[in-house]
């Protein structure tokens, strides 16, 4: 389903529309909220009935926590508990990167709802940098829960039409903030344990080097540890959103293939009747034997361009009547000449989860 931007639920980001959206949030309704990363499904995060609407609309498991969004770093303080000088110092350092595509995980305060944290002892908080999001958050002056505005495990939305495409019956309005600048979810960084180094729970466009420069200490990435934890404790609350093995997935089967594979797999005794789409991460989109079509996300191989275009391409592919989507598998080290290894790692992570491919297979 492809809807035009003129859909009546998509509002231009005018002061009047932001007031309408703010009123709807206060009334407990759901809003499509643009951020610099992806569009969020927003509801006031201080009312259980409003939060419950998010889980119902997304068909989201209760073990998957939500991120609370606020319009200013000072608004985070009532939501968290910082009883350590180390935690306070780290928070002050990290919040210098706000507004921006960074989510911090901290010990929660008693005011935060269990349904927001999946019953865990920490809460994820963020100050997004999109001007429309900031205007709305400052207008409503409430902590706003806002996971990606899509049905759980489906591809995250990077355009207002994507929100309508999957959640038209759930949202009151979608504020039109244009196409998201980043296109991948925020970096999630835990500073909840003062005895442990700051730890990246979900890769995004912020590099570990950038974070280390801000903190003045090493920053760890624990994506493999979190994956193993989810395998062994599938019913336990996740430490962060976005850690489920299957996530960001199209309905069309998706397979990761070696970038050097240039012939589509045959079937039916060698008579290839399937419509197979090949998505190249970089290089020209030249035709290849057996493929119905070939797309390229970035002819120049720019990691930020690939990240920006990935979800939109997967959504277009899913509506293109293909039987199979094949995407180049990314070996981050082989791409090292492109730089921005954290962005490459984030792309690789999303591709692996979209294909539900285990770490051991990469």
Tab-separated table of C-alpha atoms in Angstrom:
chain	number	residue	atom	x	y	z
A	1	UNK	CA	0.000	0.000	0.000
A	2	UNK	CA	1.517	3.297	-1.097
A	3	UNK	CA	-0.258	6.377	0.144
A	4	UNK	CA	0.278	9.942	-0.976
A	5	UNK	CA	1.598	12.518	1.496
A	6	UNK	CA	-1.837	14.188	1.297
A	7	UNK	CA	-3.359	11.497	3.526
A	8	UNK	CA	-5.647	13.361	5.954
A	9	UNK	CA	-3.851	12.027	9.029
A	10	UNK	CA	-0.490	13.445	7.902
A	11	UNK	CA	-0.183	17.004	9.178
A	12	UNK	CA	2.301	19.613	7.991
A	13	UNK	CA	4.632	20.585	10.819
A	14	UNK	CA	3.054	23.953	11.567
A	15	UNK	CA	2.648	25.465	15.062
A	16	UNK	CA	-1.082	24.709	14.861
A	17	UNK	CA	-0.441	21.067	13.964
A	18	UNK	CA	2.065	20.693	16.776
A	19	UNK	CA	-0.530	22.034	19.208
A	20	UNK	CA	-3.080	19.551	17.864
A	21	UNK	CA	-0.597	16.710	18.283
A	22	UNK	CA	0.299	17.908	21.774
A	23	UNK	CA	-3.365	17.982	22.786
A	24	UNK	CA	-3.852	14.491	21.374
A	25	UNK	CA	-0.913	13.181	23.402
A	26	UNK	CA	-2.258	14.753	26.597
A	27	UNK	CA	-5.595	13.048	25.864
A	28	UNK	CA	-3.856	9.663	25.735
A	29	UNK	CA	-3.829	9.232	21.952
A	30	UNK	CA	-1.027	7.967	19.688
A	31	UNK	CA	0.966	10.252	17.379
A	32	UNK	CA	3.452	9.572	14.585
A	33	UNK	CA	6.506	11.612	15.570
A	34	UNK	CA	9.429	12.409	13.254
A	35	UNK	CA	12.925	12.163	14.686
A	36	UNK	CA	16.321	12.359	13.012
A	37	UNK	CA	16.635	8.549	13.280
A	38	UNK	CA	13.224	6.994	12.453
A	39	UNK	CA	9.589	7.935	13.016
A	40	UNK	CA	8.293	7.107	16.482
A	41	UNK	CA	4.896	5.932	17.714
A	42	UNK	CA	4.453	8.454	20.502
A	43	UNK	CA	2.281	8.366	23.612
A	44	UNK	CA	2.577	9.993	27.002
A	45	UNK	CA	4.850	7.769	29.030
A	46	UNK	CA	3.389	8.592	32.442
A	47	UNK	CA	0.018	6.872	31.916
A	48	UNK	CA	-0.290	3.077	31.782
A	49	UNK	CA	-3.332	3.210	29.499
A	50	UNK	CA	-1.464	5.327	26.936
A	51	UNK	CA	1.614	3.089	27.055
A	52	UNK	CA	-0.625	0.046	26.649
A	53	UNK	CA	-1.890	1.481	23.350
A	54	UNK	CA	1.674	1.438	21.998
A	55	UNK	CA	2.124	-2.244	22.836
A	56	UNK	CA	-1.279	-3.111	21.368
A	57	UNK	CA	-0.768	-1.156	18.134
A	58	UNK	CA	2.714	-2.553	17.565
A	59	UNK	CA	1.879	-6.067	18.821
A	60	UNK	CA	5.033	-5.575	20.855
A	61	UNK	CA	6.116	-8.092	23.518
A	62	UNK	CA	5.926	-6.757	27.054
A	63	UNK	CA	9.577	-7.757	27.621
A	64	UNK	CA	10.766	-5.126	25.136
A	65	UNK	CA	11.240	-1.779	26.957
A	66	UNK	CA	10.457	1.650	25.549
A	67	UNK	CA	12.548	4.806	25.223
A	68	UNK	CA	11.278	7.937	26.944
A	69	UNK	CA	11.791	11.111	24.902
A	70	UNK	CA	12.022	14.581	26.423
A	71	UNK	CA	12.750	18.043	25.062
A	72	UNK	CA	15.700	18.955	27.277
A	73	UNK	CA	18.401	17.100	29.258
A	74	UNK	CA	17.111	18.673	32.488
A	75	UNK	CA	13.795	16.859	31.961
A	76	UNK	CA	15.642	13.530	32.314
A	77	UNK	CA	16.470	14.050	36.002
A	78	UNK	CA	12.994	13.173	37.394
A	79	UNK	CA	13.080	9.923	35.398
A	80	UNK	CA	16.405	8.531	36.611
A	81	UNK	CA	18.228	7.765	39.831
A	82	UNK	CA	21.866	8.839	39.949
A	83	UNK	CA	23.260	7.966	43.369
A	84	UNK	CA	26.844	7.667	42.143
A	85	UNK	CA	29.327	10.414	41.322
A	86	UNK	CA	30.545	8.291	38.415
A	87	UNK	CA	27.026	8.005	36.965
A	88	UNK	CA	26.422	11.727	37.371
A	89	UNK	CA	29.714	12.561	35.675
A	90	UNK	CA	28.995	10.186	32.812
A	91	UNK	CA	25.499	11.597	32.390
A	92	UNK	CA	26.807	15.162	32.199
A	93	UNK	CA	29.376	14.101	29.603
A	94	UNK	CA	26.952	12.066	27.477
A	95	UNK	CA	24.174	14.651	27.595
A	96	UNK	CA	26.526	17.078	25.829
A	97	UNK	CA	25.691	15.019	22.718
A	98	UNK	CA	21.999	15.903	23.052
A	99	UNK	CA	19.917	16.732	21.150
A	100	UNK	CA	21.074	13.860	18.975
A	101	UNK	CA	20.821	10.172	18.010
A	102	UNK	CA	21.906	8.863	21.420
A	103	UNK	CA	19.801	6.942	23.947
A	104	UNK	CA	21.124	6.588	27.490
A	105	UNK	CA	20.223	3.713	29.808
A	106	UNK	CA	20.268	4.721	33.475
A	107	UNK	CA	18.838	3.474	36.777
A	108	UNK	CA	15.154	4.371	36.807
A	109	UNK	CA	13.400	6.562	39.333
A	110	UNK	CA	10.283	5.424	41.181
A	111	UNK	CA	8.146	7.668	38.951
A	112	UNK	CA	8.837	5.592	35.830
A	113	UNK	CA	6.181	2.994	34.991
A	114	UNK	CA	7.005	-0.716	35.003
A	115	UNK	CA	5.356	-1.084	31.604
A	116	UNK	CA	7.871	1.382	30.130
A	117	UNK	CA	10.913	-0.508	31.428
A	118	UNK	CA	9.498	-4.032	30.974
A	119	UNK	CA	9.768	-4.296	34.753
A	120	UNK	CA	13.536	-3.801	34.698
A	121	UNK	CA	15.543	-1.540	36.948
A	122	UNK	CA	16.750	0.796	34.207
A	123	UNK	CA	15.125	3.275	31.848
A	124	UNK	CA	16.164	4.406	28.361
A	125	UNK	CA	15.978	8.171	27.712
A	126	UNK	CA	16.688	10.425	24.748
A	127	UNK	CA	16.529	14.032	23.537
A	128	UNK	CA	16.077	13.826	19.731
A	129	UNK	CA	17.474	16.508	17.462
A	130	UNK	CA	14.670	16.731	14.889
A	131	UNK	CA	13.205	20.261	15.166
A	132	UNK	CA	9.602	19.020	14.935
A	133	UNK	CA	10.188	16.463	17.685
A	134	UNK	CA	11.799	19.070	19.910
A	135	UNK	CA	8.943	21.528	19.366
A	136	UNK	CA	6.351	18.897	20.235
A	137	UNK	CA	8.224	17.584	23.281
A	138	UNK	CA	8.672	21.082	24.654
A	139	UNK	CA	5.039	21.914	23.922
A	140	UNK	CA	3.642	18.837	25.680
A	141	UNK	CA	6.154	18.940	28.592
A	142	UNK	CA	5.702	15.252	29.405
A	143	UNK	CA	7.945	12.200	29.046
A	144	UNK	CA	6.897	10.663	25.746
A	145	UNK	CA	7.348	6.964	25.025
A	146	UNK	CA	8.118	6.542	21.338
A	147	UNK	CA	9.362	3.275	19.828
A	148	UNK	CA	9.560	3.037	16.050
A	149	UNK	CA	6.156	3.554	14.428
A	150	UNK	CA	5.718	0.135	12.862
A	151	UNK	CA	4.269	-3.239	13.754
A	152	UNK	CA	6.765	-5.103	15.925
A	153	UNK	CA	9.622	-6.755	14.010
A	154	UNK	CA	8.713	-4.976	10.764
A	155	UNK	CA	10.877	-2.392	9.013
A	156	UNK	CA	11.239	0.900	10.855
A	157	UNK	CA	9.609	3.950	9.185
A	158	UNK	CA	11.684	6.775	7.754
A	159	UNK	CA	8.859	8.696	6.014
A	160	UNK	CA	5.435	9.806	7.287
A	161	UNK	CA	3.758	7.568	4.701
A	162	UNK	CA	5.454	4.548	6.270
A	163	UNK	CA	3.645	5.235	9.552
A	164	UNK	CA	0.284	5.434	7.801
A	165	UNK	CA	1.113	2.298	5.851
A	166	UNK	CA	1.191	0.127	8.970
A	167	UNK	CA	-0.614	2.017	11.726
A	168	UNK	CA	-3.275	4.135	10.042
A	169	UNK	CA	-6.002	2.879	12.382
A	170	UNK	CA	-3.914	3.425	15.522
A	171	UNK	CA	-2.565	6.958	15.163
A	172	UNK	CA	-4.519	10.163	15.594
A	173	UNK	CA	-2.039	12.201	13.536
A	174	UNK	CA	1.369	11.890	11.923
A	175	UNK	CA	3.490	15.021	11.969
A	176	UNK	CA	5.275	15.382	8.637
A	177	UNK	CA	8.948	15.944	9.319
A	178	UNK	CA	10.091	14.775	5.897
A	179	UNK	CA	12.515	11.916	5.379
A	180	UNK	CA	14.618	11.039	8.408
A	181	UNK	CA	18.188	12.302	8.127
A	182	UNK	CA	19.873	9.294	9.771
A	183	UNK	CA	17.572	6.407	8.831
A	184	UNK	CA	18.727	3.990	11.556
A	185	UNK	CA	17.726	3.868	15.199
A	186	UNK	CA	19.730	5.701	17.844
A	187	UNK	CA	22.861	4.405	19.491
A	188	UNK	CA	21.884	2.949	22.873
A	189	UNK	CA	24.508	3.406	25.566
A	190	UNK	CA	24.235	2.036	29.093
A	191	UNK	CA	25.786	4.019	31.923
A	192	UNK	CA	23.624	2.265	34.505
A	193	UNK	CA	26.443	0.469	36.319
A	194	UNK	CA	29.142	2.754	37.754
A	195	UNK	CA	31.383	-0.298	38.271
A	196	UNK	CA	31.401	-1.121	34.539
A	197	UNK	CA	32.561	0.923	31.533
A	198	UNK	CA	29.927	2.705	29.434
A	199	UNK	CA	28.552	0.002	27.141
A	200	UNK	CA	26.964	0.241	23.694
A	201	UNK	CA	23.880	-1.990	23.666
A	202	UNK	CA	22.761	-1.072	20.140
A	203	UNK	CA	24.979	0.352	17.429
A	204	UNK	CA	24.007	3.579	15.702
A	205	UNK	CA	25.786	6.414	13.930
A	206	UNK	CA	27.684	7.629	17.005
A	207	UNK	CA	31.138	6.071	17.054
A	208	UNK	CA	32.783	4.504	20.078
A	209	UNK	CA	35.704	6.864	19.453
A	210	UNK	CA	33.376	9.869	19.701
A	211	UNK	CA	31.870	8.527	22.915
A	212	UNK	CA	35.282	7.757	24.376
A	213	UNK	CA	36.412	11.286	23.634
A	214	UNK	CA	33.380	12.605	25.506
A	215	UNK	CA	33.814	10.280	28.510
A	216	UNK	CA	37.587	10.229	28.655
A	217	UNK	CA	37.453	6.459	29.227
A	218	UNK	CA	36.953	3.272	27.175
A	219	UNK	CA	33.496	2.387	25.819
A	220	UNK	CA	32.533	-1.247	25.303
A	221	UNK	CA	30.189	-2.871	22.810
A	222	UNK	CA	28.254	-5.873	24.101
A	223	UNK	CA	26.074	-6.799	21.129
A	224	UNK	CA	27.265	-10.404	21.130
A	225	UNK	CA	26.722	-10.722	24.875
A	226	UNK	CA	23.193	-9.357	24.548
A	227	UNK	CA	22.457	-11.748	21.697
A	228	UNK	CA	23.563	-14.713	23.812
A	229	UNK	CA	21.508	-13.422	26.747
A	230	UNK	CA	18.393	-13.245	24.591
A	231	UNK	CA	18.956	-16.796	23.357
A	232	UNK	CA	19.109	-18.157	26.899
A	233	UNK	CA	16.509	-15.865	28.525
A	234	UNK	CA	13.913	-15.219	25.851
A	235	UNK	CA	11.265	-14.232	28.395
A	236	UNK	CA	13.490	-11.885	30.400
A	237	UNK	CA	13.216	-8.096	30.004
A	238	UNK	CA	15.606	-6.832	27.338
A	239	UNK	CA	18.365	-4.479	28.451
A	240	UNK	CA	17.488	-2.194	25.550
A	241	UNK	CA	15.046	-1.896	22.652
A	242	UNK	CA	16.154	-3.386	19.346
A	243	UNK	CA	17.934	-6.507	20.630
A	244	UNK	CA	15.565	-9.219	19.436
A	245	UNK	CA	17.118	-11.683	17.016
A	246	UNK	CA	14.391	-11.088	14.423
A	247	UNK	CA	13.775	-7.395	13.864
A	248	UNK	CA	13.536	-4.770	11.099
A	249	UNK	CA	12.260	-7.540	8.800
A	250	UNK	CA	10.223	-7.380	5.572
A	251	UNK	CA	7.444	-9.882	5.023
A	252	UNK	CA	9.188	-11.050	1.848
A	253	UNK	CA	11.899	-13.633	2.633
A	254	UNK	CA	15.281	-11.942	2.887
A	255	UNK	CA	18.643	-13.629	2.473
A	256	UNK	CA	22.164	-12.273	2.908
A	257	UNK	CA	24.553	-13.311	0.154
A	258	UNK	CA	28.215	-12.762	-0.570
A	259	UNK	CA	28.807	-9.551	-2.494
A	260	UNK	CA	30.673	-11.626	-5.102
A	261	UNK	CA	27.609	-13.783	-5.864
A	262	UNK	CA	26.429	-12.555	-9.238
A	263	UNK	CA	23.892	-15.198	-10.303
A	264	UNK	CA	20.474	-15.702	-8.710
A	265	UNK	CA	19.774	-19.115	-7.168
A	266	UNK	CA	17.858	-21.410	-9.551
A	267	UNK	CA	14.838	-23.469	-8.667
A	268	UNK	CA	12.326	-25.827	-10.267
A	269	UNK	CA	15.023	-27.962	-11.833
A	270	UNK	CA	16.978	-25.027	-13.146
A	271	UNK	CA	14.005	-23.044	-14.437
A	272	UNK	CA	14.173	-19.923	-12.328
A	273	UNK	CA	10.587	-18.675	-12.141
A	274	UNK	CA	10.914	-16.709	-8.911
A	275	UNK	CA	11.160	-12.945	-8.975
A	276	UNK	CA	14.307	-12.245	-6.990
A	277	UNK	CA	15.497	-8.751	-6.112
A	278	UNK	CA	19.185	-8.138	-5.496
A	279	UNK	CA	20.124	-5.137	-3.356
A	280	UNK	CA	23.769	-4.123	-3.623
A	281	UNK	CA	25.128	-2.065	-0.768
A	282	UNK	CA	27.623	-0.298	-3.009
A	283	UNK	CA	28.649	-0.128	-6.627
A	284	UNK	CA	26.518	0.249	-9.757
A	285	UNK	CA	23.067	-1.321	-10.070
A	286	UNK	CA	23.880	-3.390	-13.161
A	287	UNK	CA	21.677	-6.297	-14.218
A	288	UNK	CA	22.691	-9.772	-13.023
A	289	UNK	CA	21.652	-13.188	-14.413
A	290	UNK	CA	18.470	-14.557	-12.901
A	291	UNK	CA	17.494	-11.433	-10.931
A	292	UNK	CA	14.253	-9.615	-11.680
A	293	UNK	CA	15.890	-6.337	-10.654
A	294	UNK	CA	19.078	-4.999	-9.067
A	295	UNK	CA	19.242	-1.923	-6.827
A	296	UNK	CA	22.186	-0.144	-5.259
A	297	UNK	CA	21.920	1.741	-1.984
A	298	UNK	CA	25.079	3.773	-2.567
A	299	UNK	CA	27.067	3.590	-5.813
A	300	UNK	CA	29.938	5.338	-4.008
A	301	UNK	CA	29.750	3.045	-0.964
A	302	UNK	CA	29.044	5.847	1.516
A	303	UNK	CA	28.046	4.213	4.850
A	304	UNK	CA	25.792	7.123	5.831
A	305	UNK	CA	23.984	6.981	2.476
A	306	UNK	CA	23.469	3.225	2.861
A	307	UNK	CA	22.097	3.712	6.373
A	308	UNK	CA	19.785	6.492	5.207
A	309	UNK	CA	18.337	4.447	2.334
A	310	UNK	CA	18.203	0.951	3.824
A	311	UNK	CA	14.753	0.892	5.433
A	312	UNK	CA	13.047	2.762	2.609
A	313	UNK	CA	14.546	0.308	0.116
A	314	UNK	CA	13.359	-2.684	2.158
A	315	UNK	CA	9.835	-1.271	2.303
A	316	UNK	CA	9.796	-0.635	-1.452
A	317	UNK	CA	11.124	-4.146	-2.036
A	318	UNK	CA	8.404	-5.591	0.163
A	319	UNK	CA	5.714	-3.988	-1.986
A	320	UNK	CA	7.376	-4.913	-5.270
A	321	UNK	CA	5.885	-8.402	-5.688
A	322	UNK	CA	9.254	-10.116	-5.307
A	323	UNK	CA	9.485	-13.709	-4.061
A	324	UNK	CA	12.873	-13.220	-2.448
A	325	UNK	CA	15.127	-10.318	-1.494
A	326	UNK	CA	18.858	-10.879	-1.537
A	327	UNK	CA	21.170	-8.286	0.014
A	328	UNK	CA	24.935	-8.166	0.015
A	329	UNK	CA	26.344	-9.474	3.259
A	330	UNK	CA	28.589	-6.943	4.944
A	331	UNK	CA	31.941	-7.880	6.385
A	332	UNK	CA	32.760	-4.782	8.405
A	333	UNK	CA	36.505	-5.360	8.296
A	334	UNK	CA	36.485	-5.720	4.512
A	335	UNK	CA	34.789	-2.330	4.369
A	336	UNK	CA	37.354	-0.710	6.649
A	337	UNK	CA	38.593	1.550	3.875
A	338	UNK	CA	35.189	3.267	3.914
A	339	UNK	CA	35.759	4.413	7.512
A	340	UNK	CA	32.889	4.970	9.967
A	341	UNK	CA	33.131	1.432	11.292
A	342	UNK	CA	30.355	2.039	13.815
A	343	UNK	CA	27.895	2.943	11.036
A	344	UNK	CA	28.962	-0.160	9.145
A	345	UNK	CA	28.471	-2.237	12.293
A	346	UNK	CA	25.001	-0.728	12.743
A	347	UNK	CA	24.072	-1.565	9.140
A	348	UNK	CA	25.435	-5.093	9.533
A	349	UNK	CA	23.449	-5.528	12.752
A	350	UNK	CA	20.185	-4.419	11.091
A	351	UNK	CA	20.779	-6.676	8.077
A	352	UNK	CA	21.481	-9.674	10.309
A	353	UNK	CA	18.304	-9.107	12.315
A	354	UNK	CA	16.245	-8.439	9.170
A	355	UNK	CA	17.295	-11.831	7.833
A	356	UNK	CA	17.079	-13.452	11.294
A	357	UNK	CA	20.612	-14.684	10.738
A	358	UNK	CA	22.501	-15.839	13.806
A	359	UNK	CA	25.812	-14.221	14.709
A	360	UNK	CA	27.534	-17.553	14.264
A	361	UNK	CA	26.673	-17.491	10.565
A	362	UNK	CA	28.312	-14.140	9.854
